[in-house]
Coordinates of C-alpha atoms in Angstrom, one line a residue:
Chain A
M22 CA 13.5 159.6 -17.7
K23 CA 14.9 156.1 -18.2
R24 CA 17.7 156.8 -15.8
Y25 CA 15.2 157.8 -13.1
L26 CA 13.1 154.7 -13.8
S27 CA 16.1 152.4 -13.4
L28 CA 17.1 154.2 -10.2
L29 CA 13.6 153.8 -8.8
A30 CA 13.8 150.1 -9.7
I31 CA 17.0 149.7 -7.8
L32 CA 15.6 151.5 -4.8
L33 CA 12.6 149.2 -4.8
V34 CA 14.7 146.1 -5.0
V35 CA 17.4 146.9 -2.5
P36 CA 15.3 146.7 0.7
Y37 CA 14.0 143.3 -0.3
T38 CA 17.4 142.0 -1.1
N39 CA 18.7 143.1 2.3
T40 CA 15.9 141.6 4.2
C41 CA 16.3 138.2 2.4
S42 CA 20.1 138.1 3.1
A43 CA 19.4 139.0 6.8
Q44 CA 17.0 136.2 7.1
V45 CA 19.4 133.7 5.6
V46 CA 22.1 134.9 8.1
D47 CA 19.6 134.6 10.9
S48 CA 18.5 131.1 10.0
T49 CA 22.1 129.9 9.6
N50 CA 23.1 131.4 13.0
V51 CA 20.1 129.9 14.7
V52 CA 20.8 126.4 13.4
N53 CA 24.5 126.8 14.2
S54 CA 23.5 127.9 17.7
L55 CA 21.2 124.9 18.2
T56 CA 23.9 122.4 17.1
R57 CA 25.1 121.2 20.5
C58 CA 23.7 119.4 23.5
W59 CA 21.2 120.9 25.9
R60 CA 19.8 120.0 29.3
A61 CA 16.6 121.1 31.0
F62 CA 17.0 123.2 34.1
S63 CA 13.4 124.2 34.7
H64 CA 10.0 123.5 33.4
E65 CA 6.5 125.0 33.3
Y66 CA 3.1 123.5 32.7
S67 CA 0.7 124.5 29.9
T68 CA -3.0 124.7 30.6
I69 CA -3.5 121.0 29.8
Y70 CA -0.5 118.7 30.0
G71 CA 0.2 115.0 29.8
L72 CA 3.4 114.2 31.7
E73 CA 3.6 112.7 35.1
E74 CA 6.1 114.0 37.6
D75 CA 8.5 111.0 37.3
E76 CA 8.5 111.5 33.6
I77 CA 9.4 115.2 34.0
N78 CA 12.2 114.2 36.3
R79 CA 13.5 111.7 33.8
Y80 CA 13.3 114.2 31.0
S81 CA 15.2 116.8 33.1
K82 CA 18.2 114.4 33.4
Q83 CA 18.2 113.6 29.7
K84 CA 20.3 115.5 27.1
V85 CA 18.8 116.9 24.0
C86 CA 21.4 117.0 21.2
F87 CA 21.3 118.6 17.8
T88 CA 23.8 117.6 15.1
R89 CA 23.9 118.2 11.4
D90 CA 22.4 114.7 10.8
S91 CA 20.2 114.0 13.7
V92 CA 18.2 115.3 16.6
S93 CA 18.1 113.4 19.8
M94 CA 14.9 114.4 21.5
Y95 CA 13.0 113.0 24.5
H96 CA 11.1 110.5 22.5
G97 CA 14.0 109.2 20.4
I98 CA 16.5 110.0 17.7
L99 CA 15.4 111.6 14.5
F100 CA 17.3 111.9 11.3
A101 CA 17.8 114.4 8.4
P102 CA 16.4 117.3 10.3
K103 CA 15.1 120.3 8.4
Y104 CA 14.4 123.5 10.2
S105 CA 11.7 126.0 9.4
I106 CA 12.4 129.1 11.4
K107 CA 10.0 131.9 12.2
K108 CA 10.8 135.0 14.3
V109 CA 7.8 135.7 16.5
N110 CA 6.9 138.0 19.2
A111 CA 7.8 136.3 22.5
E112 CA 4.7 137.5 24.4
N113 CA 2.4 136.3 21.6
Y114 CA 4.2 133.0 21.4
A115 CA 3.7 132.4 25.1
K116 CA 0.1 133.4 25.0
N117 CA -0.8 131.5 21.8
N118 CA 0.9 128.3 22.8
F119 CA 0.6 128.2 26.6
D120 CA -2.0 130.8 27.6
C121 CA 0.6 132.4 29.8
S122 CA 3.0 135.4 29.7
K123 CA 6.5 135.1 28.4
R124 CA 7.7 136.0 31.9
K125 CA 6.2 132.8 33.3
L126 CA 8.2 130.8 30.8
G127 CA 11.3 132.8 31.7
I128 CA 11.7 134.5 28.4
V129 CA 13.3 137.9 28.6
T130 CA 13.8 138.8 25.0
D131 CA 11.2 140.6 22.9
S132 CA 11.1 137.9 20.2
V133 CA 11.9 134.3 19.9
F134 CA 12.6 131.9 17.0
E135 CA 9.9 129.4 16.6
I136 CA 11.6 126.4 15.0
T137 CA 9.6 123.6 13.5
I138 CA 11.8 120.6 13.0
S139 CA 10.9 118.2 10.2
S140 CA 12.7 114.9 10.4
V141 CA 12.4 111.3 9.6
T142 CA 12.6 108.1 11.5
K143 CA 12.8 104.5 10.6
S144 CA 10.3 102.1 12.1
P145 CA 12.3 99.1 13.3
K146 CA 9.4 96.8 12.3
D147 CA 8.6 97.7 8.7
K148 CA 11.6 99.8 7.7
I149 CA 9.3 102.5 6.5
V150 CA 10.5 106.0 6.9
H151 CA 8.1 108.3 8.7
K152 CA 8.0 112.1 8.7
M153 CA 8.2 113.6 12.2
T154 CA 7.5 117.1 13.5
D155 CA 8.8 118.8 16.6
V156 CA 8.6 122.4 17.7
V157 CA 11.1 124.3 19.8
A158 CA 11.6 128.0 20.6
F159 CA 14.9 129.7 20.9
D160 CA 15.6 133.0 22.5
G161 CA 19.3 133.2 21.7
E162 CA 20.4 131.6 24.9
C163 CA 17.9 129.0 25.9
I164 CA 15.7 126.6 24.0
Y165 CA 12.1 125.8 25.0
I166 CA 10.9 122.3 24.2
V167 CA 7.4 121.3 24.7
A168 CA 6.9 117.6 25.5
D169 CA 3.3 116.6 26.1
G170 CA 2.2 120.0 27.3
V171 CA 5.2 120.6 29.7
I172 CA 7.6 123.3 28.6
F173 CA 11.2 122.5 29.4
K174 CA 13.6 125.3 29.5
L175 CA 17.1 124.1 28.4
L176 CA 20.6 125.5 28.6
D177 CA 23.8 124.4 27.0
A178 CA 24.5 121.1 28.6
E179 CA 28.1 122.1 29.2
A180 CA 27.2 125.3 30.9
K181 CA 27.0 125.3 34.7
A182 CA 23.6 126.4 35.8
Q183 CA 21.8 126.1 39.0
P184 CA 18.8 123.9 38.5
R185 CA 15.5 125.3 39.5
S186 CA 12.4 123.3 40.2
S187 CA 9.2 124.7 38.8
N188 CA 6.3 125.7 41.1
Chain B
M244 CA 128.3 162.8 3.4
K245 CA 126.4 161.7 0.4
R246 CA 124.3 159.5 2.5
L247 CA 123.6 162.4 4.8
L248 CA 122.6 164.5 1.8
L249 CA 120.3 161.8 0.5
L250 CA 118.7 161.4 3.9
F251 CA 118.2 165.1 4.0
I252 CA 116.7 165.1 0.6
L253 CA 114.5 162.3 1.3
S254 CA 113.3 163.4 4.8
P255 CA 109.9 164.5 3.5
I256 CA 109.3 161.0 2.5
L257 CA 108.7 160.4 6.2
L258 CA 105.4 162.1 5.7
F259 CA 104.1 159.2 3.7
G260 CA 102.7 156.0 4.9
Q261 CA 105.3 153.9 6.7
T262 CA 105.0 150.9 4.5
R263 CA 105.6 152.5 1.2
Q264 CA 107.9 155.0 2.6
K265 CA 110.1 152.3 3.9
A266 CA 110.1 150.6 0.5
I267 CA 111.2 153.8 -1.3
V268 CA 113.8 154.7 1.3
D269 CA 115.2 151.2 1.0
S270 CA 115.4 151.5 -2.8
I271 CA 117.1 154.9 -2.5
R272 CA 119.6 153.5 0.0
A273 CA 120.3 150.7 -2.3
T274 CA 121.3 153.1 -5.1
A275 CA 122.6 155.9 -2.9
T276 CA 126.2 155.3 -3.9
D277 CA 125.5 156.7 -7.3
I278 CA 124.2 160.3 -7.6
R279 CA 122.9 159.5 -11.0
S280 CA 120.8 156.7 -9.7
V281 CA 119.3 159.0 -7.2
S282 CA 118.7 161.5 -9.9
A283 CA 117.1 158.9 -12.1
L284 CA 115.0 157.7 -9.2
I285 CA 113.7 161.2 -8.7
S286 CA 113.3 162.1 -12.4
N287 CA 111.7 158.8 -13.4
N288 CA 108.9 159.5 -11.2
P289 CA 107.1 162.3 -13.1
G290 CA 104.9 163.0 -10.2
N291 CA 107.8 164.1 -7.9
R292 CA 107.9 167.8 -7.4
V293 CA 111.0 169.8 -6.6
E294 CA 110.0 172.2 -3.9
Q295 CA 113.3 173.8 -3.0
V296 CA 116.8 174.0 -4.4
Q297 CA 119.6 175.2 -2.1
V298 CA 123.2 175.6 -3.3
T299 CA 126.1 176.1 -0.8
D300 CA 129.8 176.3 -1.6
S301 CA 132.3 175.3 1.1
D302 CA 135.5 173.5 1.4
G303 CA 135.7 173.0 -2.4
F304 CA 132.4 171.3 -2.6
V305 CA 129.2 172.5 -4.0
T306 CA 126.5 171.2 -1.9
L307 CA 123.3 171.0 -3.7
V308 CA 120.2 170.5 -1.5
V309 CA 117.2 169.7 -3.5
R310 CA 114.0 169.4 -1.6
V311 CA 111.8 167.0 -3.5
H312 CA 108.3 166.1 -2.7
L313 CA 108.0 162.5 -3.6
T314 CA 104.6 161.6 -4.7
D315 CA 102.9 158.6 -6.1
A316 CA 100.8 160.6 -8.5
G317 CA 102.6 159.4 -11.6
V318 CA 102.5 155.8 -10.5
I319 CA 99.1 155.7 -8.9
P320 CA 96.4 157.3 -11.0
I321 CA 93.7 158.9 -9.0
L322 CA 90.6 157.1 -10.1
P323 CA 87.4 159.1 -10.4
P324 CA 84.8 158.2 -7.9
M325 CA 83.1 155.1 -9.2
P326 CA 80.5 152.9 -7.8
L327 CA 82.1 150.0 -6.0
A328 CA 80.4 147.5 -8.3
K329 CA 82.2 148.9 -11.3
I330 CA 85.7 148.8 -9.8
K331 CA 87.5 145.8 -11.2
T332 CA 90.1 144.3 -9.0
G333 CA 92.6 144.7 -11.8
V334 CA 92.3 148.4 -11.7
I335 CA 92.8 148.8 -8.0
V336 CA 96.4 149.6 -7.2
A337 CA 98.2 150.9 -4.2
G338 CA 97.8 154.6 -3.7
I339 CA 96.0 157.2 -1.9
L340 CA 92.4 156.7 -1.8
T341 CA 90.7 160.0 -2.2
S342 CA 87.1 158.9 -2.3
V343 CA 85.1 155.8 -2.7
N344 CA 81.6 156.0 -3.7
V345 CA 79.8 153.2 -1.9
P346 CA 76.4 152.5 -3.1
P347 CA 73.7 151.8 -0.5
L348 CA 74.3 148.3 0.6
P349 CA 71.8 146.0 2.1
R350 CA 72.5 145.6 5.8
L351 CA 73.2 141.9 5.7
V352 CA 75.7 142.0 2.9
V353 CA 78.0 144.6 4.3
E354 CA 81.1 143.4 6.0
P355 CA 81.5 145.1 9.3
D356 CA 84.9 146.8 9.0
T357 CA 86.8 145.9 5.9
I358 CA 86.3 145.2 2.3
I359 CA 89.2 143.2 0.8
A360 CA 89.7 143.1 -2.9
Q361 CA 91.4 140.1 -4.4
P362 CA 94.2 140.2 -5.3
L363 CA 95.2 142.1 -2.2
L364 CA 96.4 145.4 -3.6
A365 CA 94.8 147.7 -1.2
V366 CA 92.9 147.6 2.0
F367 CA 90.1 150.0 2.2
K368 CA 89.0 150.8 5.7
F369 CA 85.5 151.9 6.1
D370 CA 84.0 153.2 9.2
T371 CA 80.7 151.4 9.6
K372 CA 79.1 154.7 10.4
D373 CA 79.8 155.8 6.9
I374 CA 77.9 152.9 5.3
P375 CA 74.4 153.9 4.9
V376 CA 71.8 151.5 6.1
V377 CA 69.3 151.3 3.4
K378 CA 65.8 150.1 4.1
L379 CA 64.7 147.6 1.6
D380 CA 61.2 148.7 0.6
M381 CA 60.5 146.4 -2.2
V382 CA 61.7 143.2 -3.6
I383 CA 60.7 142.5 -7.1
V384 CA 60.2 138.8 -7.5
P385 CA 60.4 137.6 -11.1
P386 CA 57.2 136.0 -12.3
L387 CA 57.1 132.3 -11.2
P388 CA 56.6 129.7 -13.9
R389 CA 52.9 128.9 -14.1
L390 CA 51.8 125.7 -12.6
K391 CA 50.4 123.4 -15.1
L392 CA 47.0 122.2 -14.0
E393 CA 46.4 119.0 -15.7
I394 CA 44.0 116.6 -14.2
E395 CA 43.7 113.3 -15.9
T396 CA 40.3 111.8 -15.4
T397 CA 41.7 108.3 -15.5
Q398 CA 43.8 108.8 -12.5
L399 CA 42.8 109.9 -9.1
L400 CA 45.0 112.9 -8.3
A401 CA 43.3 114.4 -5.3
V402 CA 40.5 113.7 -2.9
F403 CA 38.8 116.7 -1.5
E404 CA 37.2 116.3 1.8
L405 CA 34.5 118.7 2.7
D406 CA 34.0 119.4 6.4
L407 CA 30.3 119.6 7.1
K408 CA 31.0 122.6 9.4
D409 CA 32.1 124.6 6.4
I410 CA 29.0 124.1 4.4
P411 CA 26.7 126.9 5.3
V412 CA 23.1 126.1 6.2
V413 CA 20.9 127.9 3.8
K414 CA 17.2 128.0 3.9
L415 CA 15.9 126.3 0.9
D416 CA 13.1 128.3 -0.5
T417 CA 12.5 126.8 -3.8
V418 CA 13.3 123.4 -5.3
V419 CA 13.0 123.1 -9.0
V420 CA 12.1 119.7 -10.0
P421 CA 12.9 118.9 -13.6
P422 CA 10.0 117.5 -15.6
L423 CA 9.6 113.8 -15.1
P424 CA 9.5 111.5 -18.0
A425 CA 6.1 110.6 -19.1
V426 CA 4.8 107.4 -17.7
K427 CA 3.6 105.0 -20.3
P428 CA -0.2 104.7 -19.8
V429 CA -0.4 101.2 -21.3
I430 CA 1.3 98.3 -19.7
E431 CA 1.5 95.2 -21.8
A432 CA 2.8 91.8 -21.0
I433 CA 5.3 90.0 -23.3
P434 CA 5.0 87.2 -22.7
L435 CA 2.1 86.9 -20.3
L436 CA 3.5 85.6 -17.1
V437 CA 1.6 84.5 -14.1
A438 CA 3.1 85.9 -10.9
S439 CA 3.9 82.5 -9.5
Q440 CA 6.0 81.7 -12.6
L441 CA 8.3 84.6 -12.2
R442 CA 11.7 83.7 -10.9
M443 CA 14.1 86.1 -9.4
E444 CA 16.9 85.1 -11.8
D445 CA 14.6 86.1 -14.7
I446 CA 14.3 89.6 -13.4
V447 CA 17.1 91.8 -14.7
A448 CA 17.7 95.5 -14.0
G449 CA 16.4 97.7 -16.7
K450 CA 13.3 98.9 -18.2
V451 CA 10.3 96.7 -17.5
D452 CA 8.1 96.9 -20.4
P453 CA 5.0 95.0 -20.4
I454 CA 3.1 93.3 -17.6
I455 CA -0.6 92.9 -17.9
V456 CA -2.3 93.3 -14.5
P457 CA -5.7 91.7 -14.5
A458 CA -8.6 93.8 -13.3
L459 CA -9.1 93.6 -9.6
P460 CA -12.4 92.5 -8.2
D461 CA -14.4 95.4 -6.9
I462 CA -14.1 94.3 -3.3
L463 CA -14.0 97.8 -1.8
L464 CA -17.5 98.7 -2.9
M465 CA -19.0 95.6 -1.4
I466 CA -17.4 96.2 2.0
I467 CA -18.6 99.8 2.1
E468 CA -22.2 98.6 1.5
A469 CA -21.8 96.5 4.6
V470 CA -20.9 99.4 6.9
P471 CA -24.3 100.4 8.3
P472 CA -25.0 97.1 10.1
V473 CA -21.6 97.2 11.6
I474 CA -22.1 100.7 13.1
L475 CA -25.5 99.7 14.5
A476 CA -23.8 96.8 16.2
I477 CA -21.3 99.1 17.9
E478 CA -24.0 101.0 19.5
Y479 CA -24.5 98.1 21.9
L480 CA -21.0 98.4 23.2
P481 CA -20.8 99.8 26.8
A482 CA -20.3 103.5 26.3
G483 CA -16.9 104.9 27.2
K484 CA -15.0 101.8 28.2
M485 CA -11.9 102.0 26.2
D486 CA -10.7 98.5 26.8
T487 CA -13.7 97.0 25.0
V488 CA -13.3 99.0 21.8
A489 CA -13.1 96.7 18.9
T490 CA -11.2 97.7 15.7
L491 CA -13.4 97.5 12.7
S492 CA -12.3 95.1 10.0
F493 CA -12.9 97.5 7.1
E494 CA -10.7 100.4 5.9
E495 CA -12.4 103.7 5.4
N496 CA -11.3 106.0 2.7
K497 CA -8.4 108.1 3.7
M498 CA -8.0 111.6 2.2
L499 CA -5.4 114.2 2.1
V500 CA -5.9 116.5 5.1
S501 CA -5.4 119.7 3.0
G502 CA -9.0 119.5 1.8
M503 CA -10.7 118.3 5.0
H504 CA -12.9 120.1 7.5
L505 CA -14.6 119.3 10.8
S506 CA -17.8 117.4 10.0
P507 CA -21.3 118.6 11.2
E508 CA -21.2 115.7 13.7
G509 CA -17.9 116.9 14.9
Y510 CA -19.3 120.4 15.5
D511 CA -22.3 118.9 17.4
L512 CA -20.0 116.8 19.6
L513 CA -17.6 119.6 20.3
E514 CA -20.4 121.8 21.4
K515 CA -21.5 119.1 23.8
L516 CA -18.0 118.6 25.1
E517 CA -17.3 122.3 25.7
G518 CA -20.7 123.1 27.1
F519 CA -22.3 126.4 26.6
S520 CA -22.2 129.5 28.8
P521 CA -24.0 132.7 27.8
E522 CA -21.9 134.5 30.4
L523 CA -18.3 134.9 31.3
Y524 CA -17.0 132.5 33.9
S525 CA -13.6 131.6 35.2
L526 CA -11.7 128.3 35.1
Q527 CA -8.8 129.9 36.9
D528 CA -6.6 129.4 34.0
G529 CA -5.4 132.9 33.4
G530 CA -8.5 134.1 31.7
L531 CA -12.3 133.9 31.3
T532 CA -14.5 131.6 29.3
I533 CA -17.8 132.2 27.4
G534 CA -19.9 130.4 24.8
F535 CA -18.5 127.0 23.7
G536 CA -15.4 127.3 25.9
F537 CA -14.1 130.4 24.1
F538 CA -11.1 131.6 26.1
I539 CA -11.1 135.3 26.8
P540 CA -7.8 136.7 28.1
D541 CA -7.8 138.7 31.3
G542 CA -8.5 142.4 30.5
E543 CA -10.7 141.6 27.5
G544 CA -13.7 140.5 29.5
S545 CA -15.5 143.8 29.2
K546 CA -16.2 143.2 25.5
W547 CA -18.5 140.3 26.6
A548 CA -20.1 142.0 29.6
K549 CA -23.5 141.6 27.9
G550 CA -23.0 137.9 27.4
M551 CA -23.3 135.8 24.2
T552 CA -26.3 134.2 22.5
W553 CA -26.4 130.6 21.3
E554 CA -26.5 131.8 17.7
D555 CA -23.5 134.1 18.3
A556 CA -21.6 131.1 19.8
E557 CA -22.5 128.8 16.9
R558 CA -21.2 131.5 14.5
M559 CA -18.1 132.1 16.6
I560 CA -17.1 128.4 16.9
R561 CA -17.2 128.1 13.1
Q562 CA -15.1 131.2 12.8
K563 CA -12.5 129.8 15.1
M564 CA -12.5 126.3 13.8
P565 CA -10.3 126.8 10.7
T566 CA -7.4 127.8 13.0
Y567 CA -7.5 124.3 14.6
E568 CA -8.2 122.5 11.3
D569 CA -5.1 124.3 10.0
Q570 CA -3.2 122.9 13.0
V571 CA -4.0 119.4 11.8
K572 CA -3.1 120.3 8.2
Q573 CA 0.1 121.8 9.3
Y574 CA 1.3 118.9 11.5
I575 CA -0.2 115.8 10.0
N576 CA 1.4 114.6 6.8
V577 CA -0.5 111.3 6.2
P578 CA -4.0 110.9 4.8
L579 CA -6.7 110.6 7.4
T580 CA -10.3 109.4 7.5
Q581 CA -13.0 111.9 8.4
K582 CA -13.3 110.5 11.9
E583 CA -9.6 110.7 12.5
F584 CA -9.5 114.3 11.3
D585 CA -12.5 115.2 13.5
A586 CA -10.9 113.6 16.6
L587 CA -7.6 115.5 16.0
T588 CA -9.3 118.8 15.3
M589 CA -11.3 118.5 18.5
L590 CA -8.1 117.7 20.4
A591 CA -6.3 120.7 18.9
Y592 CA -9.3 122.9 19.9
N593 CA -9.0 121.7 23.5
L594 CA -5.2 121.9 23.7
G595 CA -4.9 125.2 21.8
G596 CA -2.9 123.7 19.0
F597 CA -0.5 120.9 18.4
S598 CA 2.8 122.5 19.1
K599 CA 2.7 121.1 22.6
A600 CA 1.3 117.7 21.7
T601 CA 3.9 116.5 19.1
S602 CA 3.8 113.0 20.6
I603 CA 0.3 112.5 19.3
V604 CA 1.2 114.1 16.0
N605 CA 4.2 111.9 15.5
D606 CA 2.2 108.8 16.5
V607 CA -0.2 109.6 13.7
N608 CA 2.5 110.4 11.2
S609 CA 4.5 107.3 12.0
D610 CA 1.4 105.0 12.1
A611 CA 2.5 104.1 15.6
G612 CA -0.3 101.7 16.3
F613 CA -3.4 101.9 18.3
D614 CA -2.0 101.2 21.7
Q615 CA 0.7 103.8 21.6
L616 CA -1.6 106.4 20.1
Q617 CA -4.2 105.8 22.7
R618 CA -1.7 106.0 25.5
D619 CA -0.3 109.3 24.3
W620 CA -3.8 110.6 23.6
M621 CA -5.0 109.8 27.1
R622 CA -2.1 111.5 28.8
F623 CA -3.5 114.9 28.3
V624 CA -5.7 114.7 31.4
H625 CA -3.7 116.9 33.8
S626 CA -4.6 120.5 34.3
K627 CA -3.5 123.2 36.7
A628 CA -7.1 124.3 37.0
P629 CA -8.5 122.4 40.0
G630 CA -11.4 119.9 39.5
V631 CA -11.3 119.4 35.8
M632 CA -9.2 116.3 35.6
K633 CA -12.2 114.0 35.4
G634 CA -13.7 116.2 32.7
L635 CA -10.5 116.0 30.7
M636 CA -10.4 112.2 31.0
N637 CA -14.0 112.0 29.7
R638 CA -13.1 114.3 26.8
R639 CA -10.1 112.3 25.7
R640 CA -12.2 109.1 25.8
D641 CA -14.9 110.8 23.7
E642 CA -12.4 111.9 21.1
M643 CA -11.0 108.4 20.9
L644 CA -14.5 107.0 20.5
V645 CA -14.9 109.3 17.5
R646 CA -11.5 108.2 16.0
N647 CA -11.9 104.5 16.6
E648 CA -15.7 103.9 16.3
S649 CA -17.1 107.0 14.5
N650 CA -19.2 107.4 17.6
Y651 CA -20.3 111.0 17.8
Q652 CA -23.1 110.3 20.3
P653 CA -21.5 109.8 23.8
E654 CA -24.9 109.9 25.4
R655 CA -24.7 113.3 26.9
K656 CA -26.4 116.5 26.4
I657 CA -25.0 119.9 26.0
Q658 CA -24.3 121.2 29.5
I659 CA -25.5 124.7 30.2
L660 CA -22.7 125.9 32.3
K661 CA -24.3 129.2 33.4
T662 CA -27.8 130.5 33.3
R663 CA -28.4 134.1 32.7
K664 CA -30.0 135.8 35.6

């Protein structure tokens, strides 16, 4: 009887163990994939947005770079980034965040990684370190960065892609 | 004649190798004048074999023809087959080589054609075809002496540099914080120093034991009592003009966002800002709207074909609100006043969350200052739906009035967007 109980215990534990290890591998791969420079090649508007056209053009020319120690985003450089990664249904992600379909955002995969980046910055005035938060999505090839309600679709900055203007 | 006889006798010698044959013949010739010497030469070599004796009698002479097979057998012992390694050079002598047992030799060691033994007594010729090529399968290496690992702590022996790329990124699930040492509840001063008397040079690193902090005057309570008249004064400000907003001189209590909720005044204002519609209507934003601006995705409108009562809408907005309160709790990591929390929650309700408005979130978290926060806040006035830009501008201004002035009364009534027929 004891033998069957221990076997049952192993069978119960094994699936959870596998899931956890898969998640760790996924998270590591996602962060490794992010660690490079990106550049926007298209954009889309959310229902309410806050960027002017000239700002969108300026952002499109700017690189977004992830390194181990820093993240260079549109609004400045942040330090000591920590990534919270959640795998979400792509269609739901587009609908919940932008009231639109994933197709409109140009997402072709079924799921995307929603990555919340927690980082810190130093205020030049008072030297106080502030915690910052940014959200990006990653579909395995492109990242989607939302800046003031405008969704920028970014590719590897070194890859040659034909830029496309939205709308 | 004798010489002829001897030559005749020794003719079989020609069968031998020319070198040794010549030596033997020469020695016979040297002694050929004496028949006894020839006989001794033959008989001294016990290996010689008499093959034929022929006796002829003529002219008064008896001619004795002895056919002798000269052999080296007595002189050159035939060695049994031995491994080459065991043959000592002293044993090898000239003779007929019957067989040589050559052990398998590694390819690189074998001389191509000849093996020469020193001193040179014999030359053994090998056909390279006969030398087996042996495949070396295994080399046994004797155990190496163990390396002594001795690291002296006083001497730097090695510097290990870790490449950051090699360090795997692992999601940190749990951080165990060791128990912190208990803080002494009582702080005493020895001796009692006035702050102005402290000099930097007197301060040394280490455990600071006693400093008596005198009780602070209860200034905060007095200021809070003075709030109502200040708020009344603000009501005289021209409504909605952002440039004229004055920053109050007192500090409201800030709280951790985790325990905060939208205030009743916040609900009232939000209902005014959204307007109420008992029926579905379209803002051309990819769906339909009903009640207090509830977004209904395309295809789900049939659920609300009968419309929505005011009571249903009040109930529904309270059901939906925790989602947007949670957005504030998720993104904001600094304490907020109630009015700040209300303003942010109303903004999240309108934007659909903070994931697309991280500029405002980061302004709040980094205490970016009023000007920058207001600038970023007021940016969210663009919309793809036509004709609502002015409405968004008003809305942003109303949210900022709440945040900056606790003004939940923007002098407007709830707009009834649709009237049921």
